[in-house]
Amino acid sequence: MKQLIVFLISIFLCWEPAAAAEGLMHRPGEWNIGVGLKTSTPGLGTDWGEFNVLNYTTGVEHDAKPGITSGGFDIQILYFLTEWLAGGLSFGDEYFDYDVASGVNMDVDTRVNNFLVLVRIFLNPSQKYKWYIPLAVGLGHVMTGIDMQPEESFHYTGFSGHIGLGLERLLNKHWSLAAELRYNHNQFHNTQTNARGENYRVYPKLNYFSLSVRTDYRF
């Protein structure tokens, strides 16, 4: 995943479009469909990068840390109101692989699906390299399994969103490449009963930084 993102960023920085494509701008009424690859680094060992599990029956409380890095993708569709402003929708899927829950040393697997409303604000829409601010709010569906013997697992849908900074390069009349650095927020809580009849609660958030590389088709 990391090697592929580095390769796409290299194309993004080195591509020299034909002279006729220089100065291309987004147009009011334009639609963009984009597919992006992303990887995220949680803030391991910090309150904002992990979530907590409290077993009310046994009194045991521990944190749960998603894997050190993740792999995922998102699909976006946007409509340009002006050359400065676009809005649309996004679906994202991200998987954090193995890490441990401190104090119990158990395997943790976490998947996050996001369903978001997007706003993209361009800071210099007439330039070759276009800086923009991506904003998104919506729902995040968090699915986690913790190998507690029996496994603690939960699914919960709560508030989700991100804010970041992006850089876009238009390649020709239809295609463009973009890279984004995002700060992601997922808020949730859930109370469940495991196979032993023990009651436990999962709370309250999962936050992390992500890097995304995206290609868009414009029409």
Coordinates of N, CA and C in Angstrom, one line a residue:
M1 N 0.8 -1.2 0.0 CA 0.0 0.0 0.0 C 0.9 1.3 0.0
K2 N 1.9 1.3 0.9 CA 2.7 2.5 1.0 C 3.5 2.7 -0.3
Q3 N 4.0 1.6 -0.9 CA 4.8 1.7 -2.2 C 3.9 2.3 -3.3
L4 N 2.6 1.8 -3.4 CA 1.7 2.3 -4.4 C 1.4 3.7 -4.2
I5 N 1.2 4.2 -3.0 CA 0.9 5.6 -2.8 C 2.1 6.5 -3.1
V6 N 3.3 6.0 -2.8 CA 4.5 6.8 -3.2 C 4.7 6.9 -4.7
F7 N 4.3 5.8 -5.4 CA 4.4 5.8 -6.9 C 3.4 6.8 -7.5
L8 N 2.2 6.8 -6.9 CA 1.2 7.7 -7.5 C 1.6 9.2 -7.2
I9 N 2.1 9.4 -6.0 CA 2.6 10.8 -5.7 C 3.7 11.2 -6.7
S10 N 4.6 10.3 -7.0 CA 5.7 10.6 -8.0 C 5.1 11.0 -9.3
I11 N 4.1 10.3 -9.8 CA 3.4 10.6 -11.0 C 2.8 12.0 -10.9
F12 N 2.2 12.2 -9.8 CA 1.5 13.5 -9.5 C 2.5 14.7 -9.6
L13 N 3.7 14.5 -9.1 CA 4.6 15.6 -9.1 C 5.4 15.8 -10.4
C14 N 5.5 14.7 -11.1 CA 6.4 14.8 -12.3 C 5.6 15.0 -13.6
W15 N 4.3 14.7 -13.6 CA 3.5 14.8 -14.9 C 3.6 16.2 -15.4
E16 N 3.9 16.3 -16.7 CA 3.9 17.6 -17.4 C 2.8 17.6 -18.5
P17 N 1.6 18.2 -18.3 CA 0.6 18.2 -19.2 C 0.9 19.0 -20.5
A18 N 0.2 18.7 -21.6 CA 0.4 19.4 -22.8 C 0.1 20.9 -22.6
A19 N 0.7 21.7 -23.5 CA 0.5 23.2 -23.3 C -1.0 23.5 -23.4
A20 N -1.8 22.8 -24.2 CA -3.2 23.1 -24.2 C -3.9 22.9 -22.9
A21 N -3.4 22.1 -22.1 CA -4.0 21.7 -20.8 C -3.6 22.7 -19.7
E22 N -2.6 23.5 -19.9 CA -2.1 24.5 -18.9 C -3.2 25.4 -18.6
G23 N -3.4 25.8 -17.3 CA -4.4 26.7 -16.9 C -5.8 26.2 -16.8
L24 N -6.0 24.9 -16.9 CA -7.3 24.3 -16.7 C -7.9 24.6 -15.4
M25 N -9.2 24.9 -15.3 CA -9.9 25.2 -14.1 C -11.1 24.4 -14.0
H26 N -11.6 24.2 -12.8 CA -12.9 23.6 -12.6 C -14.0 24.5 -13.0
R27 N -15.1 24.0 -13.5 CA -16.2 24.9 -14.1 C -17.4 24.7 -13.2
P28 N -18.2 25.7 -13.0 CA -19.5 25.5 -12.4 C -20.4 24.5 -13.2
G29 N -21.0 23.6 -12.5 CA -21.8 22.6 -13.1 C -21.0 21.3 -13.5
E30 N -19.7 21.3 -13.2 CA -18.8 20.1 -13.4 C -19.1 19.0 -12.4
W31 N -19.0 17.8 -12.8 CA -19.1 16.6 -11.9 C -17.7 15.9 -11.9
N32 N -17.3 15.5 -10.7 CA -16.1 14.7 -10.5 C -16.5 13.4 -9.8
I33 N -15.9 12.3 -10.4 CA -16.0 11.0 -9.7 C -14.6 10.6 -9.4
G34 N -14.3 10.3 -8.1 CA -12.9 10.0 -7.8 C -12.8 8.7 -6.9
V35 N -11.7 8.0 -7.1 CA -11.3 6.8 -6.3 C -10.0 7.1 -5.7
G36 N -9.9 6.9 -4.4 CA -8.6 7.2 -3.6 C -8.2 6.0 -2.8
L37 N -6.9 5.9 -2.7 CA -6.3 4.9 -1.8 C -5.7 5.7 -0.6
K38 N -5.8 5.1 0.6 CA -5.4 5.8 1.8 C -4.8 4.8 2.8
T39 N -3.9 5.4 3.7 CA -3.3 4.7 4.8 C -3.3 5.7 6.0
S40 N -3.5 5.1 7.1 CA -3.7 5.9 8.3 C -2.7 5.5 9.4
T41 N -2.3 6.4 10.3 CA -1.5 6.1 11.4 C -2.2 6.6 12.7
P42 N -2.7 5.7 13.5 CA -3.3 6.1 14.7 C -2.3 6.7 15.7
G43 N -2.8 7.5 16.7 CA -2.0 8.0 17.7 C -1.8 7.0 18.8
L44 N -1.0 6.0 18.6 CA -0.9 4.9 19.6 C -0.3 5.5 20.9
G45 N -0.9 5.1 22.0 CA -0.4 5.5 23.3 C -0.9 6.9 23.7
T46 N -1.9 7.4 22.9 CA -2.5 8.7 23.3 C -4.0 8.5 23.4
D47 N -4.6 9.4 24.2 CA -6.0 9.3 24.5 C -6.9 9.5 23.2
W48 N -6.4 10.3 22.3 CA -7.2 10.6 21.1 C -7.1 9.6 20.0
G49 N -6.1 8.6 20.1 CA -5.9 7.7 19.1 C -6.4 6.3 19.4
E50 N -7.0 6.1 20.5 CA -7.4 4.8 20.9 C -8.8 4.8 21.6
F51 N -9.4 3.7 21.8 CA -10.7 3.7 22.5 C -10.6 2.7 23.7
N52 N -11.5 2.8 24.7 CA -11.4 2.1 25.9 C -12.6 1.1 26.0
V53 N -12.3 0.0 26.7 CA -13.3 -1.1 27.0 C -13.4 -1.3 28.5
L54 N -14.6 -1.1 29.0 CA -14.8 -1.3 30.5 C -15.8 -2.4 30.7
N55 N -15.3 -3.5 31.4 CA -16.2 -4.6 31.7 C -16.8 -4.3 33.1
Y56 N -18.1 -4.1 33.1 CA -18.8 -3.7 34.3 C -18.9 -4.9 35.3
T57 N -18.9 -6.1 34.7 CA -19.0 -7.3 35.6 C -17.7 -7.6 36.3
T58 N -16.6 -7.6 35.6 CA -15.3 -7.9 36.3 C -14.6 -6.7 36.8
G59 N -15.0 -5.5 36.3 CA -14.3 -4.3 36.7 C -13.0 -4.1 36.0
V60 N -12.7 -4.9 35.0 CA -11.5 -4.7 34.2 C -11.7 -3.7 33.1
E61 N -10.7 -2.7 33.0 CA -10.8 -1.7 31.9 C -9.5 -1.7 31.2
H62 N -9.5 -1.6 29.9 CA -8.3 -1.6 29.1 C -8.6 -0.8 27.8
D63 N -7.5 -0.3 27.2 CA -7.6 0.4 25.9 C -7.5 -0.6 24.8
A64 N -7.9 -0.1 23.6 CA -7.8 -0.9 22.4 C -7.2 -0.1 21.3
K65 N -6.1 -0.6 20.7 CA -5.3 0.2 19.8 C -5.4 -0.4 18.4
P66 N -5.9 0.3 17.4 CA -5.9 -0.2 16.1 C -4.5 -0.4 15.6
G67 N -4.3 -1.2 14.5 CA -3.0 -1.4 14.0 C -2.2 -0.2 13.7
I68 N -0.9 -0.3 13.7 CA 0.0 0.8 13.5 C -0.3 1.6 12.2
T69 N -0.6 0.9 11.1 CA -1.0 1.6 9.9 C -2.2 0.8 9.3
S70 N -2.9 1.5 8.5 CA -4.1 0.8 7.9 C -4.0 0.9 6.4
G71 N -4.9 0.1 5.7 CA -5.1 0.2 4.3 C -6.6 0.4 4.0
G72 N -6.9 1.2 3.0 CA -8.3 1.5 2.7 C -8.5 2.2 1.4
F73 N -9.7 2.5 1.1 CA -10.1 3.3 -0.1 C -11.3 4.1 0.1
D74 N -11.5 5.1 -0.7 CA -12.8 5.8 -0.7 C -13.2 6.2 -2.1
I75 N -14.5 6.3 -2.3 CA -15.1 6.7 -3.6 C -15.9 8.0 -3.3
Q76 N -15.7 9.0 -4.2 CA -16.3 10.3 -4.0 C -17.0 10.7 -5.3
I77 N -18.1 11.5 -5.1 CA -18.7 12.1 -6.3 C -19.0 13.6 -5.8
L78 N -18.5 14.5 -6.6 CA -18.7 16.0 -6.3 C -19.3 16.7 -7.4
Y79 N -20.0 17.8 -7.1 CA -20.5 18.8 -8.0 C -20.0 20.1 -7.7
F80 N -19.4 20.8 -8.7 CA -18.8 22.1 -8.6 C -19.9 23.2 -8.7
L81 N -20.1 24.0 -7.6 CA -21.0 25.1 -7.6 C -20.3 26.3 -8.2
T82 N -19.0 26.5 -7.9 CA -18.2 27.5 -8.6 C -16.8 26.9 -8.7
E83 N -15.8 27.6 -9.3 CA -14.5 27.1 -9.4 C -13.8 27.0 -8.0
W84 N -14.4 27.7 -7.0 CA -13.9 27.7 -5.7 C -14.5 26.7 -4.8
L85 N -15.7 26.2 -5.1 CA -16.4 25.4 -4.1 C -17.1 24.2 -4.8
A86 N -17.0 23.0 -4.1 CA -17.7 21.8 -4.6 C -18.2 21.1 -3.4
G87 N -19.3 20.3 -3.6 CA -19.9 19.5 -2.6 C -20.3 18.2 -3.1
G88 N -20.4 17.2 -2.3 CA -20.8 15.9 -2.7 C -20.8 14.8 -1.6
L89 N -20.7 13.6 -2.0 CA -20.8 12.4 -1.1 C -19.6 11.5 -1.2
S90 N -19.3 10.8 -0.1 CA -18.2 9.9 -0.1 C -18.5 8.6 0.7
F91 N -18.0 7.5 0.2 CA -18.0 6.2 1.0 C -16.6 5.8 1.1
G92 N -16.2 5.4 2.4 CA -14.8 5.0 2.6 C -14.8 3.7 3.4
D93 N -13.8 2.9 3.2 CA -13.6 1.6 3.9 C -12.1 1.5 4.3
E94 N -11.9 1.2 5.6 CA -10.5 1.2 6.1 C -10.4 0.1 7.1
Y95 N -9.2 -0.6 7.1 CA -9.0 -1.8 7.9 C -7.7 -1.6 8.7
F96 N -7.8 -1.6 10.0 CA -6.6 -1.6 10.9 C -6.4 -3.0 11.4
D97 N -5.2 -3.6 11.0 CA -4.9 -4.9 11.4 C -4.3 -5.0 12.8
Y98 N -3.6 -6.1 13.0 CA -3.1 -6.5 14.3 C -2.5 -5.4 15.2
D99 N -2.9 -5.3 16.4 CA -2.2 -4.6 17.5 C -2.7 -5.2 18.8
V100 N -2.4 -4.6 19.9 CA -2.8 -5.2 21.2 C -3.6 -4.2 22.0
A101 N -4.4 -4.8 22.9 CA -5.1 -4.0 23.9 C -4.2 -4.0 25.2
S102 N -3.8 -2.9 25.6 CA -2.8 -2.8 26.7 C -3.4 -3.4 28.0
G103 N -2.6 -4.1 28.7 CA -3.0 -4.7 30.0 C -3.5 -6.1 29.8
V104 N -4.0 -6.5 28.6 CA -4.5 -7.9 28.4 C -3.7 -8.5 27.2
N105 N -3.0 -7.8 26.4 CA -2.1 -8.3 25.4 C -2.9 -9.2 24.4
M106 N -4.0 -8.7 23.9 CA -4.9 -9.5 23.0 C -4.9 -8.8 21.6
D107 N -5.1 -9.6 20.6 CA -5.2 -9.1 19.2 C -6.5 -8.3 19.0
V108 N -6.3 -7.2 18.3 CA -7.4 -6.3 18.0 C -7.5 -6.0 16.5
D109 N -8.7 -6.2 15.9 CA -8.9 -5.9 14.5 C -10.0 -4.9 14.4
T110 N -9.8 -3.8 13.7 CA -10.8 -2.8 13.6 C -11.1 -2.4 12.1
R111 N -12.3 -2.3 11.7 CA -12.7 -1.8 10.4 C -13.6 -0.6 10.6
V112 N -13.4 0.4 9.7 CA -14.2 1.7 9.8 C -14.8 1.9 8.4
N113 N -16.1 2.0 8.3 CA -16.8 2.5 7.1 C -17.4 3.9 7.4
N114 N -17.2 4.8 6.4 CA -17.7 6.1 6.5 C -18.6 6.5 5.4
F115 N -19.7 7.1 5.8 CA -20.7 7.7 4.8 C -20.8 9.2 5.0
L116 N -20.2 10.0 4.2 CA -19.9 11.4 4.5 C -20.5 12.3 3.4
V117 N -20.9 13.5 3.9 CA -21.2 14.6 3.0 C -19.9 15.5 2.9
L118 N -19.4 15.8 1.7 CA -18.2 16.5 1.5 C -18.4 17.9 1.1
V119 N -17.4 18.7 1.5 CA -17.2 20.1 0.9 C -15.8 20.3 0.6
R120 N -15.5 20.8 -0.6 CA -14.1 21.0 -0.9 C -13.9 22.5 -1.3
I121 N -13.1 23.2 -0.6 CA -12.9 24.7 -0.8 C -11.5 24.9 -1.4
F122 N -11.5 25.5 -2.6 CA -10.2 25.7 -3.3 C -9.6 27.1 -2.9
L123 N -8.4 27.1 -2.6 CA -7.7 28.3 -2.2 C -7.1 29.1 -3.4
N124 N -6.7 28.4 -4.4 CA -6.1 29.1 -5.6 C -6.6 28.3 -6.9
P125 N -7.8 28.4 -7.2 CA -8.4 27.6 -8.3 C -7.8 27.8 -9.7
S126 N -7.1 28.9 -9.9 CA -6.6 29.2 -11.3 C -5.2 28.7 -11.4
Q127 N -4.6 28.2 -10.4 CA -3.2 27.8 -10.5 C -3.0 26.3 -10.9
K128 N -1.8 26.0 -11.4 CA -1.6 24.6 -11.9 C -1.7 23.6 -10.8
Y129 N -1.1 23.9 -9.6 CA -1.2 23.1 -8.4 C -2.3 23.8 -7.5
K130 N -3.4 23.1 -7.3 CA -4.5 23.7 -6.6 C -4.6 23.2 -5.2
W131 N -4.4 24.1 -4.2 CA -4.5 23.8 -2.8 C -6.0 23.9 -2.4
Y132 N -6.5 23.0 -1.6 CA -7.9 23.0 -1.2 C -8.0 22.4 0.2
I133 N -9.1 22.8 0.9 CA -9.5 22.3 2.2 C -10.6 21.3 2.1
P134 N -10.4 20.0 2.4 CA -11.5 19.0 2.4 C -12.2 19.0 3.7
L135 N -13.5 19.1 3.8 CA -14.3 19.0 5.0 C -15.4 17.9 4.8
A136 N -15.6 17.1 5.8 CA -16.6 16.1 5.7 C -17.3 15.8 7.0
V137 N -18.6 15.5 7.0 CA -19.3 15.1 8.2 C -20.3 14.0 7.8
G138 N -20.6 13.1 8.7 CA -21.6 12.1 8.4 C -21.5 11.0 9.4
L139 N -21.7 9.7 9.0 CA -21.8 8.6 9.8 C -20.6 7.7 9.6
G140 N -20.1 7.1 10.7 CA -19.0 6.1 10.7 C -19.5 4.9 11.4
H141 N -19.3 3.7 10.7 CA -19.7 2.4 11.2 C -18.4 1.7 11.6
V142 N -18.2 1.6 13.0 CA -16.9 1.0 13.5 C -17.2 -0.5 13.9
M143 N -16.4 -1.4 13.4 CA -16.5 -2.8 13.7 C -15.2 -3.3 14.3
T144 N -15.2 -3.8 15.5 CA -14.0 -4.2 16.2 C -14.1 -5.5 16.8
G145 N -13.1 -6.3 16.8 CA -13.0 -7.6 17.5 C -11.8 -7.6 18.3
I146 N -11.9 -8.0 19.6 CA -10.8 -8.1 20.6 C -10.8 -9.6 21.1
D147 N -9.7 -10.3 20.9 CA -9.6 -11.7 21.2 C -9.4 -11.9 22.7
M148 N -10.6 -11.8 23.4 CA -10.6 -11.9 24.9 C -10.9 -13.3 25.4
Q149 N -11.2 -14.3 24.5 CA -11.6 -15.6 24.9 C -12.7 -15.7 25.9
P150 N -14.0 -15.5 25.6 CA -14.4 -15.3 24.2 C -14.2 -13.9 23.7
E151 N -14.3 -13.8 22.4 CA -14.0 -12.5 21.8 C -15.0 -11.4 22.2
E152 N -14.4 -10.2 22.5 CA -15.3 -9.0 22.6 C -15.4 -8.4 21.2
S153 N -16.6 -8.2 20.8 CA -16.8 -7.5 19.5 C -18.0 -6.6 19.5
F154 N -17.9 -5.6 18.7 CA -19.0 -4.7 18.6 C -19.1 -4.0 17.2
H155 N -20.3 -3.6 16.9 CA -20.6 -2.8 15.7 C -21.3 -1.6 16.2
Y156 N -20.9 -0.4 15.8 CA -21.6 0.8 16.2 C -21.5 1.9 15.1
T157 N -22.7 2.6 14.9 CA -22.7 3.7 14.0 C -22.8 5.0 14.7
G158 N -21.9 5.9 14.5 CA -21.9 7.2 15.2 C -21.4 8.3 14.3
F159 N -21.1 9.4 14.9 CA -20.7 10.6 14.2 C -19.3 10.4 13.6
S160 N -19.0 10.8 12.4 CA -17.7 10.7 11.8 C -17.5 12.0 11.0
G161 N -16.2 12.3 10.8 CA -15.9 13.5 10.0 C -14.4 13.6 9.8
H162 N -14.0 14.5 8.9 CA -12.5 14.8 8.7 C -12.4 16.2 8.2
I163 N -11.2 16.7 8.4 CA -10.7 18.0 7.9 C -9.3 17.8 7.5
G164 N -8.8 18.6 6.5 CA -7.4 18.4 6.0 C -7.0 19.4 5.1
L165 N -5.9 19.1 4.3 CA -5.4 19.9 3.3 C -5.0 19.0 2.1
G166 N -5.5 19.5 0.9 CA -5.2 18.7 -0.3 C -4.5 19.5 -1.3
L167 N -3.9 18.8 -2.3 CA -3.2 19.4 -3.4 C -3.6 18.7 -4.7
E168 N -4.1 19.4 -5.7 CA -4.6 18.7 -6.9 C -3.9 19.2 -8.1
R169 N -3.7 18.3 -9.1 CA -3.1 18.7 -10.4 C -4.0 18.2 -11.5
L170 N -4.6 19.1 -12.3 CA -5.3 18.7 -13.5 C -4.4 18.2 -14.6
L171 N -4.6 17.0 -15.1 CA -3.8 16.5 -16.1 C -4.2 16.8 -17.5
N172 N -5.5 16.8 -17.7 CA -6.1 17.1 -19.0 C -7.6 17.5 -18.8
K173 N -8.4 17.5 -19.8 CA -9.8 17.9 -19.7 C -10.6 17.0 -18.8
H174 N -10.2 15.8 -18.6 CA -11.0 14.8 -17.9 C -10.4 14.2 -16.7
W175 N -9.1 14.2 -16.6 CA -8.4 13.5 -15.5 C -7.6 14.4 -14.6
S176 N -7.6 14.1 -13.3 CA -6.7 14.9 -12.4 C -6.3 13.9 -11.3
L177 N -5.2 14.3 -10.6 CA -4.7 13.6 -9.4 C -4.7 14.5 -8.2
A178 N -4.8 13.9 -7.1 CA -4.8 14.7 -5.8 C -4.3 13.9 -4.7
A179 N -3.7 14.6 -3.7 CA -3.2 14.0 -2.5 C -3.8 14.8 -1.3
E180 N -4.2 14.1 -0.3 CA -4.8 14.8 0.9 C -4.2 14.3 2.2
L181 N -3.9 15.2 3.1 CA -3.6 14.8 4.5 C -4.8 15.2 5.3
R182 N -5.4 14.2 6.1 CA -6.6 14.4 6.8 C -6.4 14.1 8.3
Y183 N -7.2 14.8 9.1 CA -7.4 14.4 10.5 C -8.8 13.9 10.6
N184 N -8.9 12.6 11.0 CA -10.2 11.9 11.1 C -10.7 11.7 12.5
H185 N -12.0 11.9 12.7 CA -12.7 11.7 14.0 C -13.8 10.8 13.9
N186 N -13.9 9.8 14.8 CA -15.0 8.9 14.9 C -15.5 8.8 16.4
Q187 N -16.7 9.1 16.6 CA -17.3 9.2 18.0 C -18.3 8.0 18.1
F188 N -18.2 7.3 19.2 CA -19.1 6.1 19.3 C -19.1 5.7 20.8
H189 N -20.1 4.9 21.1 CA -20.2 4.2 22.4 C -21.1 3.0 22.2
N190 N -20.9 2.0 23.0 CA -21.8 0.8 22.8 C -21.7 -0.1 24.1
T191 N -22.8 -0.6 24.5 CA -22.8 -1.5 25.7 C -23.3 -2.9 25.2
Q192 N -22.6 -3.9 25.5 CA -23.0 -5.2 25.1 C -22.8 -6.3 26.2
T193 N -23.2 -7.5 25.9 CA -23.0 -8.6 26.8 C -22.3 -9.7 26.0
N194 N -21.2 -10.2 26.6 CA -20.5 -11.3 25.9 C -21.0 -12.7 26.2
A195 N -20.3 -13.7 25.7 CA -20.8 -15.1 25.8 C -20.8 -15.6 27.2
R196 N -20.1 -14.9 28.1 CA -20.0 -15.3 29.5 C -21.1 -14.6 30.3
G197 N -21.9 -13.7 29.7 CA -22.9 -12.9 30.4 C -22.4 -11.7 31.0
E198 N -21.1 -11.3 30.7 CA -20.5 -10.1 31.3 C -20.9 -8.9 30.5
N199 N -21.2 -7.8 31.2 CA -21.6 -6.6 30.5 C -20.4 -5.7 30.4
Y200 N -20.2 -5.1 29.2 CA -19.0 -4.2 29.0 C -19.4 -3.1 28.1
R201 N -18.7 -2.0 28.2 CA -19.0 -0.8 27.4 C -17.7 -0.4 26.6
V202 N -17.9 0.0 25.4 CA -16.8 0.5 24.5 C -17.1 2.0 24.3
Y203 N -16.0 2.8 24.5 CA -16.2 4.3 24.3 C -14.8 4.9 24.2
P204 N -14.6 6.2 23.9 CA -15.7 7.0 23.3 C -15.3 7.5 21.9
K205 N -14.0 7.3 21.4 CA -13.7 7.8 20.1 C -12.5 7.1 19.5
L206 N -12.3 7.3 18.2 CA -11.1 6.8 17.5 C -10.7 7.9 16.5
N207 N -9.6 8.5 16.7 CA -9.1 9.6 15.9 C -7.7 9.2 15.3
Y208 N -7.4 9.7 14.1 CA -6.2 9.4 13.5 C -5.9 10.3 12.3
F209 N -4.6 10.4 11.9 CA -4.3 11.1 10.6 C -4.2 10.1 9.5
S210 N -4.5 10.5 8.3 CA -4.4 9.7 7.1 C -3.9 10.4 5.9
L211 N -3.2 9.7 5.0 CA -2.8 10.2 3.8 C -3.5 9.5 2.6
S212 N -4.1 10.3 1.7 CA -4.9 9.7 0.6 C -4.3 10.2 -0.7
V213 N -4.3 9.3 -1.7 CA -3.9 9.7 -3.1 C -5.1 9.3 -3.9
R214 N -5.6 10.2 -4.7 CA -6.9 10.0 -5.5 C -6.8 10.4 -6.9
T215 N -7.5 9.7 -7.8 CA -7.6 10.1 -9.2 C -9.1 10.4 -9.4
D216 N -9.3 11.5 -10.2 CA -10.7 11.9 -10.5 C -10.9 11.9 -12.0
Y217 N -12.2 11.6 -12.4 CA -12.6 11.8 -13.7 C -13.6 12.9 -13.7
R218 N -13.4 13.9 -14.6 CA -14.2 15.1 -14.6 C -15.0 15.2 -15.9
F219 N -16.3 15.6 -15.7 CA -17.2 15.7 -16.9 C -18.3 16.7 -16.6

